[in-house]
Amino acid sequence: MKIIDVDVIVCSPGRNFVTIKVRTDEGIFGLGDATLNGRELAVAEYLRQYIIPCLIGKDPFDTEDIWQYLYRGVYWRKGPVNMTAIGAVDMALWDIKGKALGVPVYNLLGGRSRAYLDTYTHAQGTDLTSTLEEIGRLQDLGYSALRVQCGVPGLDKVYGVSSHDKYEPAREGERPVEEVWDSHKYIQFIPKLFEAVRLEFGIELRLLHDVHHRLTPNEAALVGKRLEHFDLFWLEDTTPAENQDALRLIRNSTSVPLAIGEIFNTVYDCQSLIINQLVDYIRMTIAHGGGITPMMKVASLASLYQIKMACHGPSDLSPINLAACIHFDTTINNFGIQEYMGYPAMISDVFQISHNITPGRIEPSDTPGLGVEVDLDAARKYPYKKSFLPVNRLVDRTLHNW
Ligand code: GCO
Ligand code: MG
């Protein structure tokens, strides 16, 4: 079998997605997600100019060699644009292999390690009362694991609490909006939030929280200690992810479970975190981390240290990335939990997923390949809309991490 052509489709059914369709001489095609929120066209053009010409004529079954060719053969390794492009190609090739052999991708990776996948979704509110209401609503729907984010008194807008809907705040426009942040106000408030949640809902609910890279190591250690007796499932991205050593200080100060990794692109970004056992969950994104091929290796390394995989699965990645997560999660032994936020309703005009998704749970289907369909005619009805993630500043306008 040979690759003969690759389409790059940029569409915006509720938000921007970049999709590739790898075509073969046998008529089988594979789908990959090349979405990088706020930088979509960079990946699309990188694919068109530099990656696709190198794929023509290759055998799509050679996933390992093609991955090595695209990663090591570039010389300028790593980087989110490069790794997202490679990730999309890798997903599409696994999709082709599964379709050609008539098996779901998880059967090519190691088969089923579990009957279903536990998922968590996002609970958010602008204040304590509305956040508690939202948790109650989601619990009634059947969710038993929730990421809880709440507006902080004295701050106009915080990460994870969207003003318009539940989806990630990439906003249309020619430049990013700016938000204002105050770590002190946040640190004072967050223990009160989890105290109220536990008082209202008891200890059964699994609770997660995302700090979104905003604290210093010492501030993160303090928050971790103050949250310890609320028994969190995890505390995510406490400090900027570039400094792996920061996690050592946090780890030595608190037993709160730590999760990190959504902006990592390679195993090298978490190598020292894993071998020094500084975290409990690796949250790499399959699309941004170079695809399924390298993620299986990250999972193997993590499994040596009882560290679990909990892939990033926000709504700013398409259902193709979600499907890749589903196959990966189904097969690895050290699966933690899968993030699932849901999608804007109009997404189903373009993407149809065969897996059975219910509140708090996903059951993988046995459809050959990844189990996702894309309607290209429908995609054309939703043209790309330039959007950016916000930029974050302190009250005195010093630039801070968003
Ligand atoms: C998460 C992430 C997302 C990111 C988003 C950026 O835990 O789901 O933090 O919410 O902010 O993917 O595009
Ligand atoms: Mg996160």
GROMACS .gro file of C-alpha atoms and ligand atoms in nm, residues 120 147 159 210 212-213 236-237 262 283 312 339, ligand 2:
model
   13
  120TYR     CA    1  -1.402   1.341   3.411
  147ARG     CA    2  -1.269   1.914   3.750
  159TYR     CA    3  -0.902   3.041   3.377
  210ASP     CA    4  -0.631   2.287   3.728
  212HIS     CA    5  -0.296   2.630   3.482
  213HIS     CA    6   0.076   2.697   3.540
  236GLU     CA    7  -0.293   1.993   3.774
  237ASP     CA    8  -0.024   2.214   3.620
  262GLU     CA    9  -0.062   1.895   2.848
  283ARG     CA   10  -0.127   1.447   3.084
  312HIS     CA   11  -0.534   1.588   2.775
  339GLU     CA   12  -1.069   1.416   3.023
  404MG      MG   13  -0.513   2.163   3.204
   0.00000   0.00000   0.00000
